[in-house]
Short mmCIF file of C-alpha atoms and ligand atoms in Angstrom, two decimals:
data_model
loop_
_atom_site.label_atom_id
_atom_site.label_comp_id
_atom_site.label_asym_id
_atom_site.label_seq_id
_atom_site.Cartn_x
_atom_site.Cartn_y
_atom_site.Cartn_z
CA MET S 28 79.23 116.96 105.47
CA ARG S 29 76.72 117.24 102.66
CA THR S 30 74.03 114.08 102.21
CA ILE S 31 73.20 113.98 98.56
CA VAL S 32 71.31 110.88 96.76
CA ALA S 33 71.69 110.59 92.88
CA LEU S 34 69.59 108.63 90.92
CA CYS S 35 71.50 106.76 87.94
CA GLY S 36 71.38 104.62 85.28
CA GLY S 37 74.71 103.35 83.45
CA VAL S 38 77.10 105.63 80.90
CA GLY S 39 75.60 109.42 81.23
CA GLY S 40 74.77 109.10 85.20
CA ALA S 41 78.09 107.15 85.70
CA LYS S 42 79.77 110.48 84.08
CA LEU S 43 78.00 112.05 86.55
CA ALA S 44 78.50 110.00 89.45
CA LEU S 45 82.17 109.81 89.08
CA GLY S 46 82.43 113.26 90.10
CA LEU S 47 80.29 114.05 92.62
CA ASP S 48 82.12 111.03 94.57
CA ARG S 49 84.98 113.06 94.13
CA LEU S 50 84.18 116.24 96.01
CA PRO S 51 83.04 116.23 100.34
CA VAL S 52 79.87 114.71 100.09
CA ASP S 53 77.86 112.07 101.34
CA LEU S 54 76.95 110.08 98.10
CA ARG S 55 74.79 107.76 97.86
CA ILE S 56 73.34 106.36 94.18
CA ILE S 57 70.23 104.21 93.81
CA VAL S 58 71.04 102.52 90.06
CA ASN S 59 68.93 101.13 88.34
CA THR S 60 68.68 97.29 87.98
CA GLY S 61 65.69 97.61 85.44
CA ASP S 62 68.67 96.15 82.88
CA ASP S 63 69.45 92.96 85.27
CA PHE S 64 68.92 89.97 83.47
CA LEU S 65 70.32 86.79 83.58
CA HIS S 66 73.07 85.21 81.04
CA TYR S 67 74.16 81.36 80.79
CA GLY S 68 73.34 81.69 84.56
CA LEU S 69 75.10 84.47 85.57
CA PRO S 70 73.39 87.27 87.06
CA ILE S 71 74.43 90.97 85.48
CA CYS S 72 73.57 93.92 86.25
CA PRO S 73 74.57 96.02 83.48
CA ASP S 74 74.09 99.29 85.16
CA PHE S 75 75.81 98.85 88.38
CA ASP S 76 77.96 97.18 87.09
CA THR S 77 78.68 101.17 84.30
CA LEU S 78 79.14 102.51 87.67
CA ALA S 79 81.65 100.55 89.86
CA TYR S 80 83.72 100.16 86.71
CA THR S 81 83.88 103.81 86.59
CA LEU S 82 83.72 104.80 89.63
CA ALA S 83 86.89 102.28 90.76
CA GLY S 84 88.30 103.35 87.51
CA LEU S 85 88.43 100.08 85.13
CA ALA S 86 85.83 101.14 83.04
CA ASN S 87 86.38 100.92 79.06
CA VAL S 88 85.86 104.76 78.52
CA GLU S 89 86.25 104.16 74.72
CA GLN S 90 83.17 101.15 74.18
CA GLY S 91 81.24 102.35 76.82
CA TRP S 92 80.51 99.38 78.69
CA GLY S 93 82.61 96.48 79.88
CA ARG S 94 86.72 96.76 81.22
CA ALA S 95 89.31 98.53 80.13
CA ALA S 96 91.73 96.16 78.94
CA GLU S 97 89.73 93.11 78.82
CA THR S 98 90.30 89.81 76.91
CA LEU S 99 87.66 87.33 75.35
CA ALA S 100 88.97 84.05 76.20
CA VAL S 101 85.79 82.93 77.94
CA GLN S 102 83.72 83.82 74.53
CA ALA S 103 86.20 82.42 72.09
CA GLU S 104 85.83 78.60 73.77
CA LEU S 105 81.76 79.07 73.74
CA ALA S 106 82.10 80.37 69.75
CA GLY S 107 84.46 77.12 69.31
CA LEU S 108 81.54 75.31 70.92
CA GLY S 109 79.49 76.79 68.22
CA GLU S 110 77.42 79.04 70.91
CA THR S 111 76.28 82.70 69.41
CA THR S 112 76.66 84.62 71.83
CA TRP S 113 75.05 88.43 71.68
CA PHE S 114 75.64 89.73 74.94
CA THR S 115 80.06 89.79 75.03
CA LEU S 116 81.17 88.10 77.93
CA GLY S 117 84.93 89.81 78.91
CA ASP S 118 86.91 87.23 80.71
CA LYS S 119 87.11 90.14 83.97
CA ASP S 120 83.66 90.70 84.14
CA ILE S 121 82.50 87.20 83.46
CA ALA S 122 84.66 87.40 87.73
CA LEU S 123 82.57 90.19 88.82
CA HIS S 124 79.69 88.05 87.25
CA LEU S 125 80.33 84.52 89.07
CA LEU S 126 81.46 86.35 92.00
CA ARG S 127 77.36 88.39 92.88
CA ALA S 128 76.50 84.66 91.83
CA ARG S 129 77.91 83.16 94.65
CA LEU S 130 77.19 86.02 96.95
CA LEU S 131 73.29 85.68 95.63
CA ALA S 132 73.28 81.58 95.44
CA GLU S 133 74.70 82.12 99.04
CA GLY S 134 71.32 83.49 99.79
CA ALA S 135 71.94 87.15 99.44
CA ARG S 136 69.90 89.90 99.15
CA LEU S 137 71.30 91.77 96.03
CA ALA S 138 71.84 95.45 97.90
CA PRO S 139 74.23 93.14 100.33
CA ALA S 140 75.89 91.65 97.64
CA LEU S 141 76.43 94.63 95.09
CA ASP S 142 77.48 96.33 98.84
CA ASP S 143 80.05 94.30 98.99
CA ILE S 144 81.38 94.03 95.46
CA ARG S 145 81.73 97.51 95.68
CA ARG S 146 83.82 97.60 98.62
CA ARG S 147 86.32 95.78 96.92
CA LEU S 148 86.28 97.57 94.53
CA GLY S 149 87.55 100.09 96.99
CA ILE S 150 84.14 102.42 95.71
CA ARG S 151 84.12 104.73 98.53
CA CYS S 152 80.52 105.96 98.04
CA ALA S 153 77.19 103.81 98.56
CA ILE S 154 75.29 102.30 95.79
CA TRP S 155 71.83 100.52 95.98
CA PRO S 156 70.09 99.15 94.13
CA MET S 157 66.41 100.35 93.31
CA SER S 158 64.57 96.79 94.40
CA ASP S 159 65.95 94.14 96.06
CA HIS S 160 63.95 92.32 93.93
CA ALA S 161 63.69 91.62 89.94
CA SER S 162 61.64 94.11 88.19
CA PRO S 163 62.59 93.77 84.29
CA THR S 164 61.59 96.58 82.55
CA LEU S 165 60.27 95.59 79.00
CA VAL S 166 60.18 97.08 76.04
CA ASP S 167 57.10 97.06 73.92
CA THR S 168 57.74 97.64 69.86
CA GLU S 169 55.96 98.03 66.85
CA GLU S 170 57.63 93.73 66.94
CA GLY S 171 55.93 92.69 69.84
CA VAL S 172 57.59 93.50 73.23
CA LEU S 173 61.02 92.79 73.93
CA ALA S 174 62.79 91.92 76.94
CA PHE S 175 65.16 94.70 77.20
CA GLN S 176 68.30 93.45 76.40
CA GLU S 177 66.64 92.17 73.42
CA TYR S 178 65.77 95.51 72.61
CA PHE S 179 69.06 97.43 73.82
CA VAL S 180 71.68 95.18 72.68
CA GLY S 181 70.48 92.18 70.88
CA ARG S 182 68.45 94.54 68.53
CA ARG S 183 70.62 98.14 69.14
CA CYS S 184 67.15 100.37 69.86
CA THR S 185 66.31 100.14 66.23
CA PRO S 186 62.29 98.88 67.36
CA VAL S 187 60.13 101.28 67.47
CA VAL S 188 59.19 101.27 70.94
CA ARG S 189 55.26 102.37 72.08
CA ARG S 190 55.51 102.04 75.47
CA VAL S 191 57.74 100.58 78.34
CA ARG S 192 56.73 98.80 80.95
CA TYR S 193 58.42 98.99 84.35
CA GLY S 194 59.55 96.07 86.97
CA ALA S 195 58.21 98.74 89.52
CA GLY S 196 59.39 96.24 92.23
CA VAL S 197 59.53 96.26 96.57
CA GLY S 198 61.17 98.82 96.91
CA CYS S 199 65.04 97.80 98.36
CA PRO S 200 64.92 99.37 102.18
CA GLU S 201 68.99 100.86 101.76
CA ALA S 202 67.62 103.01 98.81
CA LEU S 203 64.23 104.10 100.86
CA ALA S 204 66.45 104.30 103.70
CA ALA S 205 68.53 107.40 102.28
CA MET S 206 65.79 108.87 99.97
CA THR S 207 63.60 109.35 103.34
CA SER S 208 66.88 109.98 105.70
CA ASP S 209 66.49 113.57 107.79
CA ARG S 210 70.08 114.02 107.00
CA LEU S 211 68.98 114.27 103.42
CA ASP S 212 70.10 117.71 101.58
CA GLY S 213 69.20 117.42 98.30
CA VAL S 214 68.30 114.59 95.52
CA VAL S 215 70.18 114.50 91.58
CA ILE S 216 69.30 113.02 88.93
CA CYS S 217 72.32 111.92 86.88
CA PRO S 218 72.03 112.69 82.79
CA SER S 219 71.09 109.05 82.34
CA ASN S 220 68.08 108.09 80.02
CA PRO S 221 64.90 108.93 81.85
CA VAL S 222 62.72 106.61 79.71
CA LEU S 223 64.61 103.84 80.35
CA SER S 224 67.43 104.60 83.37
CA ILE S 225 65.47 106.98 85.53
CA ALA S 226 61.49 105.72 84.86
CA PRO S 227 62.52 102.24 86.35
CA ILE S 228 63.87 103.54 89.65
CA LEU S 229 60.71 106.25 89.53
CA ALA S 230 58.23 103.15 89.57
CA VAL S 231 59.49 101.52 92.16
CA PRO S 232 56.07 103.17 94.36
CA GLU S 233 57.93 103.40 97.85
CA LEU S 234 61.21 105.22 96.56
CA HIS S 235 58.32 107.47 93.78
CA HIS S 236 56.63 108.32 96.65
CA ALA S 237 59.70 109.31 98.86
CA LEU S 238 60.94 111.84 96.11
CA ALA S 239 57.59 113.19 95.57
CA GLY S 240 57.14 113.69 99.41
CA ARG S 241 60.76 114.92 99.86
CA ARG S 242 62.03 118.06 102.34
CA ALA S 243 65.29 118.57 100.88
CA PRO S 244 65.61 119.67 97.02
CA ALA S 245 66.11 117.35 93.81
CA LEU S 246 67.64 118.33 90.96
CA ALA S 247 67.93 116.82 87.24
CA VAL S 248 70.51 117.17 84.79
CA SER S 249 69.05 116.94 81.23
CA PRO S 250 70.87 113.96 79.49
CA LEU S 251 69.31 116.08 76.29
CA ILE S 252 72.08 119.29 74.67
CA ALA S 253 70.12 121.36 71.62
CA GLY S 254 68.05 118.45 70.95
CA ARG S 255 69.93 115.11 70.72
CA ALA S 256 71.32 112.56 73.14
CA VAL S 257 75.14 112.10 73.51
CA LYS S 258 75.21 109.28 72.89
CA GLY S 259 72.66 106.06 72.61
CA PRO S 260 68.62 106.52 72.00
CA THR S 261 66.93 108.76 74.52
CA ALA S 262 65.88 111.30 71.46
CA LYS S 263 64.64 108.23 69.59
CA ILE S 264 62.91 106.86 72.35
CA PHE S 265 61.60 110.44 72.97
CA ALA S 266 60.53 110.86 69.62
CA GLU S 267 58.92 107.81 69.30
CA LEU S 268 56.52 108.29 72.29
CA GLY S 269 55.25 111.40 70.76
CA LEU S 270 57.51 113.76 73.06
CA GLU S 271 58.96 116.13 72.26
CA VAL S 272 62.91 115.89 72.06
CA SER S 273 64.33 118.61 73.86
CA ALA S 274 65.49 119.60 77.40
CA LEU S 275 62.32 121.17 77.98
CA SER S 276 60.54 118.17 77.66
CA VAL S 277 63.03 116.08 79.79
CA ALA S 278 62.14 118.73 82.57
CA ARG S 279 58.24 118.64 81.74
CA TYR S 280 58.86 114.24 82.01
CA TYR S 281 59.80 115.39 85.41
CA GLU S 282 58.19 117.20 86.11
CA GLY S 283 56.74 117.66 90.06
CA LEU S 284 60.01 115.31 91.49
CA ILE S 285 62.26 118.10 90.83
CA ASP S 286 62.90 121.66 91.89
CA GLY S 287 65.71 123.05 89.30
CA PHE S 288 66.92 121.32 86.54
CA MET S 289 70.41 121.71 85.26
CA LEU S 290 70.59 123.08 81.68
CA ASP S 291 73.98 122.26 78.91
CA GLU S 292 74.99 126.40 77.96
CA ALA S 293 73.85 125.55 74.14
CA ASP S 294 70.38 125.36 76.09
CA ALA S 295 70.43 128.50 78.12
CA SER S 296 67.26 130.06 75.87
CA LEU S 297 65.11 127.92 77.28
CA ALA S 298 65.09 128.98 80.94
CA PRO S 299 61.79 131.17 81.00
CA ALA S 300 60.17 127.99 79.77
CA VAL S 301 61.35 125.39 82.72
CA GLN S 302 60.96 128.59 85.34
CA ALA S 303 57.29 129.23 83.53
CA LEU S 304 56.77 124.92 84.83
CA GLY S 305 57.34 126.35 88.16
CA ILE S 306 61.40 125.04 87.92
CA THR S 307 64.45 126.52 88.89
CA PRO S 308 66.39 126.34 85.25
CA PHE S 309 70.15 126.17 86.51
CA VAL S 310 72.49 126.09 83.41
CA ALA S 311 76.11 125.28 83.43
CA ALA S 312 78.88 122.92 80.46
CA THR S 313 77.18 119.64 81.04
CA LEU S 314 79.15 117.64 78.31
CA MET S 315 81.45 115.95 80.24
CA HIS S 316 84.89 114.56 78.32
CA THR S 317 87.38 114.45 80.73
CA ASP S 318 86.96 113.91 84.62
CA GLU S 319 87.39 117.54 85.62
CA ASP S 320 84.28 118.41 83.68
CA ARG S 321 82.77 115.38 85.21
CA VAL S 322 84.11 117.37 88.83
CA ALA S 323 82.61 120.55 87.68
CA LEU S 324 79.21 119.40 86.97
CA ALA S 325 79.20 117.74 90.23
CA GLU S 326 80.39 121.23 91.72
CA CYS S 327 77.42 122.96 89.91
CA CYS S 328 74.91 120.64 90.47
CA VAL S 329 76.23 120.79 94.42
CA ASP S 330 75.86 124.10 94.63
CA ALA S 331 72.29 124.63 93.12
CA LEU S 332 71.08 122.03 95.52
CA ARG S 333 72.26 125.18 97.84
CA ALA S 334 70.63 127.13 95.68
CA LEU S 335 67.21 125.18 96.03
CA ARG S 336 67.37 125.01 99.63
CA SER S 337 67.92 128.61 101.06
P1 GDP H 11 72.87 104.12 79.48
O1 GDP H 11 72.31 103.08 80.67
O2 GDP H 11 74.41 102.71 79.63
O3 GDP H 11 71.70 103.69 78.12
O4 GDP H 11 72.97 105.04 80.43
P2 GDP H 11 72.22 106.28 80.61
O5 GDP H 11 70.89 106.06 80.54
O6 GDP H 11 72.96 106.24 82.06
O7 GDP H 11 72.80 107.71 80.16
C1 GDP H 11 72.08 107.57 78.55
C2 GDP H 11 71.91 109.35 78.56
O8 GDP H 11 73.46 109.69 78.75
C3 GDP H 11 72.23 109.56 77.25
O9 GDP H 11 70.99 110.51 77.29
C4 GDP H 11 73.32 110.30 77.11
O10 GDP H 11 72.20 111.66 76.06
C5 GDP H 11 73.64 110.83 78.21
N1 GDP H 11 75.09 111.88 78.27
C6 GDP H 11 75.79 110.87 78.38
N2 GDP H 11 76.69 111.37 78.44
C7 GDP H 11 76.59 112.55 78.71
C8 GDP H 11 77.49 114.04 78.82
O11 GDP H 11 78.62 114.64 78.89
N3 GDP H 11 76.39 114.64 79.61
C9 GDP H 11 75.42 115.04 79.57
N4 GDP H 11 74.29 115.77 79.75
N5 GDP H 11 74.47 113.85 79.64
C10 GDP H 11 75.01 112.78 78.78
#
């Protein structure tokens, strides 16, 4: 069985991760933990949680985050006690945060704690955090430096971004082992936000070094289609950072770290420009509405990695 490592953020990344998880591959996902924070003392890992809920079939797909069929009794009680909560805490979601809090309080590193949780949720593939240590992403905006969730949820990404600062903690040993394994057949960078979801992973020095010195090919899938993000602030942030808002710009962003780049069919005309960067272009339908779309794109990625290896 092929061993594949996928670098993943939240919603966009989780869609492709689900497709890859349905294939007969040995999948190891490295997830961004730059968004992690404490809320009411509970350790929250937004990208891991979105990924885990998606892979376990528990995600609220319409909403784009949290659990399906969620209830808000705890949040209503907090409101009754005069608390204003800017970060929605569903009851089922809180159960997961409580379990994680217990595992960490008993001394577990983050990686084994998340591994325990994903097993309890019946998830087949391995999921490792980029780091066991707090590596918070800070967003330097025209209104000052904001903690990630303050920017993303509290301010709904409205402040203009000038720079993003990454935590760059020590790499998680299991994530590093996956990246440097002799059995590795390829790396897929999922169509996550390059600046907010993938760059925090690549800012972990050991992981960056492992990808830069890779022996197996790496392929990134564009989160921008026809110059637009499917969802979220990727296009807005690219523009604010002075980057061209296009799939080609995403390929440039990963230059030196990827061998192949998956463009959407709508961007097929960019293939020669991607090739000119020394990156092999591939074209597929990358908009994932259904699980069939997710599996089909995952198959295209595995085929592309095979082509890059030969
Ligand atoms: P977040 O951490 O929850 O914001 O999620 P990610 O960083 O993983 O994903 C956000 C990115 O996913 C955005 O740039 C979207 O354009 C992209 N995205 C979402 N759905 C799709 C899709 O179906 N296809 C592609 N190609 N990109 C997608």
